[in-house]
Coordinates of C-alpha atoms in Angstrom, one line a residue:
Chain A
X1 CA 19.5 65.5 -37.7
X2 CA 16.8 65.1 -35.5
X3 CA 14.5 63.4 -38.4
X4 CA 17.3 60.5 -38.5
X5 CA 16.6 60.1 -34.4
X6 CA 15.2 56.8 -34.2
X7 CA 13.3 54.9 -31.6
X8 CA 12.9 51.7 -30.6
X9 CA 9.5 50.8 -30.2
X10 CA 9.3 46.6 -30.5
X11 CA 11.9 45.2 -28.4
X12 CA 13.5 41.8 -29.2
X13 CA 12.0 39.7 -27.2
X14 CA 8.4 41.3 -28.8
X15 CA 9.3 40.5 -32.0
X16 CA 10.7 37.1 -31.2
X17 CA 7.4 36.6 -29.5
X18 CA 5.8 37.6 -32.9
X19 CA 7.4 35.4 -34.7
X20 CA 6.7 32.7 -32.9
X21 CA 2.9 33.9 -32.9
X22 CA 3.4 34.0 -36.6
X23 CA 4.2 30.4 -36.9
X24 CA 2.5 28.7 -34.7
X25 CA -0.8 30.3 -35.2
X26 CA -0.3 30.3 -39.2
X27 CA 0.4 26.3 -38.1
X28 CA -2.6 26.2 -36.5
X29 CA -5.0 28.4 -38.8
X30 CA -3.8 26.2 -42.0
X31 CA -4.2 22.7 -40.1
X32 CA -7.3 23.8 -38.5
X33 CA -9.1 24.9 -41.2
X34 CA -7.8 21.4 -42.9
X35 CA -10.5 19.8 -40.3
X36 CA -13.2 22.6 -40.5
X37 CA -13.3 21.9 -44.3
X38 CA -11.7 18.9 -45.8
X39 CA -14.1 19.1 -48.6
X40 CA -12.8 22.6 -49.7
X41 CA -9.4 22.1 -48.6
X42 CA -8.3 18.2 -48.9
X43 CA -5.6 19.6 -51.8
X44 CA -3.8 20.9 -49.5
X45 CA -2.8 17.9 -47.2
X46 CA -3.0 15.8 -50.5
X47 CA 0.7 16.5 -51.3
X48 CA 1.6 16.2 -47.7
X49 CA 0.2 12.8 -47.5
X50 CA 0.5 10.8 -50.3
X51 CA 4.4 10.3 -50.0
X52 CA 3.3 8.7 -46.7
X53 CA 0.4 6.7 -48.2
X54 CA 3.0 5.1 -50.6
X55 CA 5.4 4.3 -48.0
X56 CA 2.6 2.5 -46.5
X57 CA 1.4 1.1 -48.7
X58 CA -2.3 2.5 -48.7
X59 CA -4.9 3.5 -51.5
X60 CA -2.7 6.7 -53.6
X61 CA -6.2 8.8 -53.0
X62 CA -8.0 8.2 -49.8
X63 CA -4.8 6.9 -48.0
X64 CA -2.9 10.4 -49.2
X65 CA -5.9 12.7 -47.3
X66 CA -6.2 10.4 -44.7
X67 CA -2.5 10.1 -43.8
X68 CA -2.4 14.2 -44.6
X69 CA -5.6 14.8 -42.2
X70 CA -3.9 12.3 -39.5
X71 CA -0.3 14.4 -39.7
X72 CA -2.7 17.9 -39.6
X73 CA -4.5 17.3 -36.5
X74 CA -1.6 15.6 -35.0
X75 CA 0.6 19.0 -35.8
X76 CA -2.8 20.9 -34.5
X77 CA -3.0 19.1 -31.4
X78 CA 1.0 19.5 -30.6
X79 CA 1.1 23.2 -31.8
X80 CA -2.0 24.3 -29.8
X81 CA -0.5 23.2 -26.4
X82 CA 2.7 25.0 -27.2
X83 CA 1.4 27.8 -28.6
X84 CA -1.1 28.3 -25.3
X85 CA 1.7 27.7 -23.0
X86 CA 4.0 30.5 -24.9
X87 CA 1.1 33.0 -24.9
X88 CA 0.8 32.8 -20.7
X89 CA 4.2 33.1 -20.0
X90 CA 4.6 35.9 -22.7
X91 CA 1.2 37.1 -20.8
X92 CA 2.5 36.9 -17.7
X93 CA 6.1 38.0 -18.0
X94 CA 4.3 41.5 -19.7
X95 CA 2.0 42.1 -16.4
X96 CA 5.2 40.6 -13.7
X97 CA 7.1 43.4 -15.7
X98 CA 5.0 46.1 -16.1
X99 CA 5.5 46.2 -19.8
X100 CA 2.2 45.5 -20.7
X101 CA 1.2 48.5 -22.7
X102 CA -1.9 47.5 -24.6
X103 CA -4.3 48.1 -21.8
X104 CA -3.2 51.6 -21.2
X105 CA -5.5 53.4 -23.1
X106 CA -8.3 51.6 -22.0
X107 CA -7.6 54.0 -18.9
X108 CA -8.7 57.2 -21.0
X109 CA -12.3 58.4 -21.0
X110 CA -14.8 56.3 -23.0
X111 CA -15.9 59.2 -25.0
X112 CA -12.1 60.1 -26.0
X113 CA -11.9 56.4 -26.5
X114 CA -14.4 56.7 -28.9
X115 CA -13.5 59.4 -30.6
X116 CA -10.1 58.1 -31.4
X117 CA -11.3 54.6 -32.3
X118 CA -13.8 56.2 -35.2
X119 CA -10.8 58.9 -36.0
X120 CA -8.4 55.8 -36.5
X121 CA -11.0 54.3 -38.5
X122 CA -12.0 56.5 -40.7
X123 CA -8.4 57.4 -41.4
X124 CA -7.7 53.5 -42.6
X125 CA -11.3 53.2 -44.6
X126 CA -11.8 57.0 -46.0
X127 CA -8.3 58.7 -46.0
X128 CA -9.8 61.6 -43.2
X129 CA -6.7 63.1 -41.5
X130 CA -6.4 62.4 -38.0
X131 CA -7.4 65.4 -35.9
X132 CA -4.4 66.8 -34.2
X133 CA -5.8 66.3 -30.7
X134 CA -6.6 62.9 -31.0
X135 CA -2.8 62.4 -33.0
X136 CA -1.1 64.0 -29.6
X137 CA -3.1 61.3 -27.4
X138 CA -2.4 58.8 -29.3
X139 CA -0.3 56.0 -27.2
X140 CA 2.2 52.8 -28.0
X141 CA -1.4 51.3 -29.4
X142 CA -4.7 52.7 -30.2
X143 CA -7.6 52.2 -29.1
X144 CA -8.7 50.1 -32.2
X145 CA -6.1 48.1 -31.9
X146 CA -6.5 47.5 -28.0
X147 CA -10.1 46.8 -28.9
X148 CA -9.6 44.2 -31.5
X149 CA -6.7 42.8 -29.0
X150 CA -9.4 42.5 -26.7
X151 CA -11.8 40.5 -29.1
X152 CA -8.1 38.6 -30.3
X153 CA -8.0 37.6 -25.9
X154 CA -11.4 36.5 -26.0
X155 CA -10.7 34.2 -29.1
X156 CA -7.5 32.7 -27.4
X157 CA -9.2 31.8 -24.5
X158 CA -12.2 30.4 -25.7
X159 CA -10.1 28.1 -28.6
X160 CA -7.8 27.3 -25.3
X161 CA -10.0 26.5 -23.3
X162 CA -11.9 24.5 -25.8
X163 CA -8.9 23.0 -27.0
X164 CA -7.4 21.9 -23.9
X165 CA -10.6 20.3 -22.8
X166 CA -10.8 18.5 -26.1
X167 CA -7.3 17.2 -25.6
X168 CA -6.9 16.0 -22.3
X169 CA -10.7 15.8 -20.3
X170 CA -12.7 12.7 -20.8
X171 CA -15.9 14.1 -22.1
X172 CA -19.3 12.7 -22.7
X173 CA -20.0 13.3 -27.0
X174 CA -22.6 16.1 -25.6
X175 CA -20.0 18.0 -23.8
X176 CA -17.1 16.9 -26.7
X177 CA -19.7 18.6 -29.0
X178 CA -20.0 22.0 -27.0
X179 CA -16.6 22.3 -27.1
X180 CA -16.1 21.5 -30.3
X181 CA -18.7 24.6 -30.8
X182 CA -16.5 26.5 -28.5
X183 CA -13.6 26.3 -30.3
X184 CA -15.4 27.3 -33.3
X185 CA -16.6 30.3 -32.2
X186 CA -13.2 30.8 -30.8
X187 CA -11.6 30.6 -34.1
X188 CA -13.6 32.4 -36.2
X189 CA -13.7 35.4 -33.3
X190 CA -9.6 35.1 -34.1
X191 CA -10.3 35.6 -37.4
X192 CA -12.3 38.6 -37.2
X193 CA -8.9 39.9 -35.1
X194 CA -6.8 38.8 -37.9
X195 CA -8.4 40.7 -40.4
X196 CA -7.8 43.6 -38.6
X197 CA -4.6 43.0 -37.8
X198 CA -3.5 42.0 -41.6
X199 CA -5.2 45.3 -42.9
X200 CA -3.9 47.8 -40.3
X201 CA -0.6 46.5 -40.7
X202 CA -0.4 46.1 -44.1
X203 CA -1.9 49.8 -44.5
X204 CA 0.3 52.6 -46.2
X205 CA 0.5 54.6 -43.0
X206 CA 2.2 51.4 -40.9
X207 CA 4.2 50.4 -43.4
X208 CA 7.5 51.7 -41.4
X209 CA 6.0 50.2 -38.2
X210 CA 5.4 46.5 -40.2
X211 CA 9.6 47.4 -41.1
X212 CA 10.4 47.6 -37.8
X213 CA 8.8 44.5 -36.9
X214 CA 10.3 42.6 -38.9
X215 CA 13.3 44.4 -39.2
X216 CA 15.4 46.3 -36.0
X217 CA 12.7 47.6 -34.1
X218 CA 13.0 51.0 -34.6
X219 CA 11.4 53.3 -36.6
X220 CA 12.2 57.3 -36.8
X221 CA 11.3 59.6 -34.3
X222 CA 9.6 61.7 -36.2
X223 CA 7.0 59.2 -37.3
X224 CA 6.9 57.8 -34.0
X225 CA 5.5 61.4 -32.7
X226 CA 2.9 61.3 -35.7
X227 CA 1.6 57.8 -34.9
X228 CA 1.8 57.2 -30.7
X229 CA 2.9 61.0 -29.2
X230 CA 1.3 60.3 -25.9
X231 CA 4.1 57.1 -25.7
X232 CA 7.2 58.9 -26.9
X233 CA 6.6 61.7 -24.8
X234 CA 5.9 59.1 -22.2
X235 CA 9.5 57.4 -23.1
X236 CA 11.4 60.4 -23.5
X237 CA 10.8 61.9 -20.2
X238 CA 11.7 58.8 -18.8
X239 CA 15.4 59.3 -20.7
Chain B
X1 CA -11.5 14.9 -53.7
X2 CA -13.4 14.4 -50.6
X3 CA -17.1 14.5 -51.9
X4 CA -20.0 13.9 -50.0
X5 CA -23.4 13.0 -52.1
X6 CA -26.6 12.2 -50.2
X7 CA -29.1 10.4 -52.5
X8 CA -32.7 12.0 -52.2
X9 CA -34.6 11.9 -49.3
X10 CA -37.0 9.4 -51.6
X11 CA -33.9 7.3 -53.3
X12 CA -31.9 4.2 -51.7
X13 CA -33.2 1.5 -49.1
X14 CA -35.0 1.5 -46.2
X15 CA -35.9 -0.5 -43.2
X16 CA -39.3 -0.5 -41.0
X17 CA -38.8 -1.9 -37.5
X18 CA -42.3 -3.1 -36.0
X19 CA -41.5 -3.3 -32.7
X20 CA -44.5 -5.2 -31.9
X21 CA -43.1 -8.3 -33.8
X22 CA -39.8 -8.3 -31.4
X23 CA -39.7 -10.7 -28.7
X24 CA -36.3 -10.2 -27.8
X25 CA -34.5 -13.5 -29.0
X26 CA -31.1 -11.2 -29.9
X27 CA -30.7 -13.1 -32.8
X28 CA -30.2 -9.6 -35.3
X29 CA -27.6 -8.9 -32.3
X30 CA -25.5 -12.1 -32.6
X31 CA -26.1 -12.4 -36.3
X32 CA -24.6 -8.9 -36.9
X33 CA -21.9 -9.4 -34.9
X34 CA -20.6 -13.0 -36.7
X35 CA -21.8 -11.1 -40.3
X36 CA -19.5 -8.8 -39.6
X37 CA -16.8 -10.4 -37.6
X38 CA -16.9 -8.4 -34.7
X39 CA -15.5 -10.1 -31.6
X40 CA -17.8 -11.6 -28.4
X41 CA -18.4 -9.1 -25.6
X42 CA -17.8 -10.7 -22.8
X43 CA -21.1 -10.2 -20.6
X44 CA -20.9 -8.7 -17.2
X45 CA -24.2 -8.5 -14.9
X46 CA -26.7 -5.9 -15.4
X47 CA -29.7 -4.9 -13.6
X48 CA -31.8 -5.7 -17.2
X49 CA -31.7 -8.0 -19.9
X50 CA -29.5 -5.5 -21.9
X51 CA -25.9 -7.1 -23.1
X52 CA -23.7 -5.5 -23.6
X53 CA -25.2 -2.5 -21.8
X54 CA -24.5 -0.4 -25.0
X55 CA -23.7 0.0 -28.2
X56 CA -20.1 -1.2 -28.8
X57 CA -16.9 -1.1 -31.1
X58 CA -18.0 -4.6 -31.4
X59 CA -21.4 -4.4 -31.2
X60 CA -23.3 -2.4 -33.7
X61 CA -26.5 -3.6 -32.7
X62 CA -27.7 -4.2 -29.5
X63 CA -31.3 -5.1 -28.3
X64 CA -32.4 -2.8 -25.7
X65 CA -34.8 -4.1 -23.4
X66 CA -36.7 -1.5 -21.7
X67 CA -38.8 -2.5 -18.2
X68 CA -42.1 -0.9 -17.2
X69 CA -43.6 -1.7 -14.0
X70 CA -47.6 -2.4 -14.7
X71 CA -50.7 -3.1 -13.3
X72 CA -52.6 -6.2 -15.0
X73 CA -56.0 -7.9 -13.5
X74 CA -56.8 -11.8 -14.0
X75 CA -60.3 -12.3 -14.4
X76 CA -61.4 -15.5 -13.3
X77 CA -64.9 -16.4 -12.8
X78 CA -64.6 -16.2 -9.4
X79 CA -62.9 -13.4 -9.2
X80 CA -60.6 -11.3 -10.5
X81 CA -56.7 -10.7 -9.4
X82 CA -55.3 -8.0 -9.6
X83 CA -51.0 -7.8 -9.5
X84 CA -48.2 -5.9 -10.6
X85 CA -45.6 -7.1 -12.8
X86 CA -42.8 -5.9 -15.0
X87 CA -43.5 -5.3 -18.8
X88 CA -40.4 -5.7 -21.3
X89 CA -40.1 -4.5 -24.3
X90 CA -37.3 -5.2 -26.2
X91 CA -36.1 -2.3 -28.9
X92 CA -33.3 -3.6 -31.4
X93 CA -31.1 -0.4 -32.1
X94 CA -28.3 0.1 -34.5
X95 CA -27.4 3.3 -36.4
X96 CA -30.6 4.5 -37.7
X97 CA -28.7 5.8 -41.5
X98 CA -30.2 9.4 -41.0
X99 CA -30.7 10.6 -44.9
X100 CA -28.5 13.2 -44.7
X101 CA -25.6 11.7 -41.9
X102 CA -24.3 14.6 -39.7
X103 CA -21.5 12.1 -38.7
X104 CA -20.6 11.9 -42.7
X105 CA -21.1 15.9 -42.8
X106 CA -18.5 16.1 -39.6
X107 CA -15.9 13.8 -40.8
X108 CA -12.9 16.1 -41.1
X109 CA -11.7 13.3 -43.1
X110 CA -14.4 12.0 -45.4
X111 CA -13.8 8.5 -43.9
X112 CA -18.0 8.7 -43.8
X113 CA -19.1 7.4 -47.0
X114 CA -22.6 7.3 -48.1
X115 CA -23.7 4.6 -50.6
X116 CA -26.0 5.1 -53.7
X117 CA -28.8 2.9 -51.3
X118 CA -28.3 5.5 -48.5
X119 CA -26.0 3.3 -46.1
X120 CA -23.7 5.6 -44.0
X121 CA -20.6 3.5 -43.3
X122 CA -17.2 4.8 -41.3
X123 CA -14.6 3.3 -43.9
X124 CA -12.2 2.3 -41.0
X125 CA -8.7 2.4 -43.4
X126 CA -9.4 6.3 -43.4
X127 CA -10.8 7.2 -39.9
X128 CA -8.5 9.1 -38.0
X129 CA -10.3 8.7 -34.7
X130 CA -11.0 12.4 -33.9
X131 CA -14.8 11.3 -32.7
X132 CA -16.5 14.3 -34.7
X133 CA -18.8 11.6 -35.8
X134 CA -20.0 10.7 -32.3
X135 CA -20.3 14.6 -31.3
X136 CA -22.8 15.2 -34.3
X137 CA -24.3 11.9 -34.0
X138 CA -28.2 13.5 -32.2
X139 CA -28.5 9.2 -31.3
X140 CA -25.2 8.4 -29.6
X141 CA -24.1 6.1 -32.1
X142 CA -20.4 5.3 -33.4
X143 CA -17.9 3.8 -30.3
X144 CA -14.3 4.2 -30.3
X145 CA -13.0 0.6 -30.7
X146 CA -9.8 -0.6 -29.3
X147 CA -7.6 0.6 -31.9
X148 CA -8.7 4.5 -31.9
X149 CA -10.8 3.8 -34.5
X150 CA -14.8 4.6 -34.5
X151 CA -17.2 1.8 -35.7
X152 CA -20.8 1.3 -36.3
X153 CA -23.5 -0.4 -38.2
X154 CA -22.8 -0.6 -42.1
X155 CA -26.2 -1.1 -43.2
X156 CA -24.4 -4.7 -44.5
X157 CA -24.1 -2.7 -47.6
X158 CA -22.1 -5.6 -48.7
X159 CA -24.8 -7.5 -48.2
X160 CA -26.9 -5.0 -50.0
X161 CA -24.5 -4.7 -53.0
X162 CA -24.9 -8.2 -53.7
X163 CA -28.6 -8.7 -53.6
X164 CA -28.9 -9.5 -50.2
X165 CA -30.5 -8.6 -47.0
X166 CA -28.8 -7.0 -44.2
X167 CA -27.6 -10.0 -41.7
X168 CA -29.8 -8.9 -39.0
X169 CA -33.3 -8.7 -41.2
X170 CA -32.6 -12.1 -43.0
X171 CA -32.3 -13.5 -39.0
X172 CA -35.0 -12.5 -37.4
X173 CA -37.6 -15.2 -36.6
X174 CA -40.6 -12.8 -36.1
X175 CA -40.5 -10.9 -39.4
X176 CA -39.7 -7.8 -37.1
X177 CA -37.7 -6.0 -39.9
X178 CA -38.9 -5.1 -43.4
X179 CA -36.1 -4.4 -45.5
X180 CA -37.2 -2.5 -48.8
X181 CA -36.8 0.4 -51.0
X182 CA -37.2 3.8 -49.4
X183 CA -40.4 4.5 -51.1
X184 CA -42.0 1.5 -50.2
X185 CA -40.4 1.3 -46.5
X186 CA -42.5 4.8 -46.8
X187 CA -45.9 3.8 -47.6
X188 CA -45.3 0.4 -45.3
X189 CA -44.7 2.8 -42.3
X190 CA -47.6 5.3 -43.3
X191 CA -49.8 2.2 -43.2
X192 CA -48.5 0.8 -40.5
X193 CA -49.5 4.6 -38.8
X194 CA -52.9 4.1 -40.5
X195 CA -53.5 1.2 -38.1
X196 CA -52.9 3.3 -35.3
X197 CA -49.4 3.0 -34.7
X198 CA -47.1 5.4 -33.7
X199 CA -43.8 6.0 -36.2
X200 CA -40.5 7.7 -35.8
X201 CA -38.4 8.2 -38.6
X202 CA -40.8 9.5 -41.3
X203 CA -40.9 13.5 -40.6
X204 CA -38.0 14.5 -38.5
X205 CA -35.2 18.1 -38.4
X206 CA -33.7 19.0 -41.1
X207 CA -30.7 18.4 -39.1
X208 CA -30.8 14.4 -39.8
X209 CA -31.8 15.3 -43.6
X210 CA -35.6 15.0 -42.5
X211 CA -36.3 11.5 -42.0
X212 CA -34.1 7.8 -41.4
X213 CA -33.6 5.0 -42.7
X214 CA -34.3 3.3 -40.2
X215 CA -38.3 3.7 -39.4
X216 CA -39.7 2.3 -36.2
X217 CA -43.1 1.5 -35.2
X218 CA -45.2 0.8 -32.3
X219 CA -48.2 0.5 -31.0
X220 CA -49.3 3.7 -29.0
X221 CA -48.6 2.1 -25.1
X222 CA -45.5 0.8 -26.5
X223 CA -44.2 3.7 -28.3
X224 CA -45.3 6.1 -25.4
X225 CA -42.4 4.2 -22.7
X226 CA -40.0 3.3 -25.9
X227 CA -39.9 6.2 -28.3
X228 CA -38.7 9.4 -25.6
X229 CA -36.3 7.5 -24.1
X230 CA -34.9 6.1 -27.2
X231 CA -35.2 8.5 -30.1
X232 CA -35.4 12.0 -29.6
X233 CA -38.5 14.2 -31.0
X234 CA -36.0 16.6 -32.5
X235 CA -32.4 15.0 -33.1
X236 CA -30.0 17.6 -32.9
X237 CA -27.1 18.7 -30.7
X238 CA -24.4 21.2 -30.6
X239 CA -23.1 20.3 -33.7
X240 CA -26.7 21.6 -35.7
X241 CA -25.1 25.1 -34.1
X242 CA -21.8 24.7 -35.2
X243 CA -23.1 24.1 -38.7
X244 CA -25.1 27.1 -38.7
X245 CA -22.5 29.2 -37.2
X246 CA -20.1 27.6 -40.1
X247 CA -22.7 28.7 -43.1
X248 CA -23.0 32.3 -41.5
X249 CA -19.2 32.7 -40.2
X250 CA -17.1 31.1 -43.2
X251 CA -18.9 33.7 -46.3
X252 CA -18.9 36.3 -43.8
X253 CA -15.1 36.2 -43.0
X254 CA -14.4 35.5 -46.5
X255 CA -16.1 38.4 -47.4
X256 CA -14.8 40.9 -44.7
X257 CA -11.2 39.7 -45.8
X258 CA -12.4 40.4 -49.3
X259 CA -13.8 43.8 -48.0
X260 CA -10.3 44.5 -46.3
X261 CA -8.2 43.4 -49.2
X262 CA -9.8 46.6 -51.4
X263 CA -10.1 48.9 -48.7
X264 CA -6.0 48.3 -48.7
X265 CA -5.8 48.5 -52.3
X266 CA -7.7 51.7 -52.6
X267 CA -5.7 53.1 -49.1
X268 CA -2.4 52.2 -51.5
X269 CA -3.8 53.9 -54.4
X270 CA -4.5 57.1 -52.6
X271 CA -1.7 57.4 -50.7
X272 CA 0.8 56.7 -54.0
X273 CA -1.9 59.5 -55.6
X274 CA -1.1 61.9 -52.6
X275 CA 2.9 61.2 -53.1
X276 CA 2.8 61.8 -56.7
X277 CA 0.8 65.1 -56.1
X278 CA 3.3 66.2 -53.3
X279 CA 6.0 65.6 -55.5
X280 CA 4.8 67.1 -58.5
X281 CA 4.0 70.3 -56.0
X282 CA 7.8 70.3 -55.3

């Protein structure tokens, strides 16, 4: 019986806030990279456009991209607000209500840190088993993924910041350009977050986590212990 | 779809500005605007000859009149007098055409096209007014006009299509501009240096493509108070870095997603191999 115990690990409003992570950054990643690379990527806005191009009566080729680009950075430049202001109250509601679990780990020594980051990693890349001391530390995240988050906050701020400025401060084309630069570096520092974040997810050993996600929440207890002991333990005495 | 193709560095038209033919009459200014059809700028005072004070949605070339206080002595039989006055030299200034346009490399849009003479020309029909061509632009040139649009000097490659002169060369009364192929505008300019001139325009970053297309010249005095303040040694900005980054950070990302894509594949494979082996134990 006790193998069908379940917990629940992401919490509505988590995975509502995921969701809407989802979309709005895949919203903003797709329209984004529309404006990075029109040459590469003007297919995609093509079909988007050219009903509008007809309506208005402009050239079926150029008019189609250019009415495509022009409804891109419009959705970029409404998205990115919202998606901003969604990320500080989700911030700030986690840290008002203590639930902010991610940082937690940070709190262990560095050399444990360490130890579990390269364990975690070489479990994903080379198939090592976890050794069991690190697998009983292990909390609600591990340390790769709290230090990926961290690169992930870095991102967000900087493409924020960048953004926001872009948006709404009169700047001079010198300053325009640095944040322009800004927001690039932002994005591809994002990136590098989202690749980590697609491939641990997507790996055979989250598979049931990536279910709950998208699914109830909860995932059995048993595999709970094997991936984030330190938390359940944690959880459970609180019961 | 969107395509961008620079003609060589050697190909397409040229222009060499000899500043020491201007006297400042504004006729390129005016004739470019009425060429063009750009509306009148109302004029507003300013502490130089300079009007409007800038480039413009509606002005895409503007003669810039730069003032340098200097010392000049009358000799006289008698005696010589010695006073200070104020030197002007006037510096017509449009988009110089860089060979290989940042602003046309920038445009999210491709609304930059570049003509088989080398004209870079903002297609206004497509611009969508995100100003990426005046963040790249290392010479401050395309203006926002009053419809959120960005505008600046064509080159008159109408003009230049049909056999024609740009507007502002065929005006000028001094012979300032020589309007030519890039080849010849090259050897013009290298003689021109020969005389003891100094030239910007010929050797410049490979940010610009190298050189312009729009080659000024001036004698040393003038080109020493004109050329720093006007054209910069090396014509780069932030966007030269965000280019960079973009060559270095798009293949690397593609291939770390790449990278990540097997590493799942082969973490799939083993851990079906490992299940199969289980279950075959059982």
């Amino acid at each position: 019986m006790a193998e069908r115990e379940e917990l629940e690990i992401i919490s509505v409003g988590y995975r509502l806030a995921h969701w809407l992570n989802l979309i709005l950054f895949s919203t903003l990643l797709i329209t984004g990279l529309v404006l990075l690379e029109i040459e590469v990527l003007a297919y995609i806005v093509y079909p988007i456009g050219a009903p509008i191009a007809t309506l208005l009566g402009l050239d079926p080729g150029t008019g189609a991209v250019t009415a495509g680009v022009q409804i891109a950075r419009m959705l970029h430049r409404l998205v990115g607000p919202l998606w901003g202001f969604i990320i500080v109250v989700y911030v700030a509601y986690l840290l008002v209500s203590g639930r902010l679990e991610t940082l937690r780990v940070l709190r262990k020594p560095v050399g444990q840190q360490l130890r579990e980051a390269l364990a975690i990693l070489y479990h994903y890349l080379l198939g090592r088993e976890i050794p069991e001391d690190v697998k009983k530390g292990l909390d609600r995240h591990n340390v790769l993924a709290v230090y990926i988050t961290l690169l992930l906050a870095i991102g967000v701020v900087l493409v924020g910041l960048s953004g926001l400025a872009i948006q709404y401060l009169d700047l001079t084309p010198s300053q325009y350009g640095l944040m322009l630069l800004l927001h690039d570096i932002g994005f591809y520092i994002t990136i590098i977050y989202l690749i980590g974040h697609v491939f641990a997810s997507f790996h055979p050993s989250n598979v049931i986590l990536i279910k709950a996600m998208f699914g109830d929440g909860r995932v059995p207890l048993s595999w709970a212990r094997e991936h984030m002991n330190a938390y359940v333990e944690r959880v459970l005495a609180r019961r | 779809m969107v395509k961008l193709r620079f003609p060589s560095r050697d190909e397409g038209v040229a222009v060499v500005v000899d500043l020491d033919k201007c006297m400042g009459c504004r006729a390129c200014q005016i004739e470019c605007q009425e060429w063009n059809g750009r509306k009148a700028l109302e004029t507003t005072f300013s502490p130089t000859f300079t009007n409007p004070p800038d480039l413009h949605a509606d002005a895409w070339k503007v003669v810039f009149f730069h003032e340098f206080p200097v010392s000049k002595t009358l000799k006289f039989a008698e005696a010589e007098v010695a006073m200070k006055t104020v030197e002007v030299v006037p510096v017509p200034y449009n988009c110089l055409h860089c060979a290989k346009a940042p602003c046309a490399r920038a445009c999210p849009v491709g609304a930059i096209k570049v003509s088989p003479e080398g004209a870079v020309v903002i297609e206004p029909s497509e611009c969508v007014g995100c100003g990426y061509c005046l963040a790249s632009c290392p010479y401050n040139v395309p203006r926002r006009g009053s419809d959120g649009k960005y505008y600046k000097c064509t080159f008159c490659v109408d003009r230049i299509q049909s056999g024609l002169m740009p507007a502002c060369v065929e005006v000028c009364p001094t012979n300032v501009f020589t309007f030519t192929s890039m080849r010849e505008a090259t050897k013009i300019a290298e003689g021109l240096r020969a005389q003891g001139k100094k030239v910007y325009g010929l050797s410049l970053d490979g940010y610009v493509g190298g050189r312009v297309r729009w080659i000024f010249a001036a004698s040393e005095d003038k080109a020493s108070r004109v050329f720093p303040a006007m054209f910069p040694e090396t014509p780069r900005n932030f966007n030269a870095i965000r280019e960079s980054l973009e060559g270095v950070a798009i293949p690397g990302l593609s291939l770390a997603s790449i990278f990540a894509l097997a590493a799942l594949a082969v973490a799939w494979w083993r851990a079906r191999r490992t299940n199969s082996k289980s279950e075959g134990a059982t």
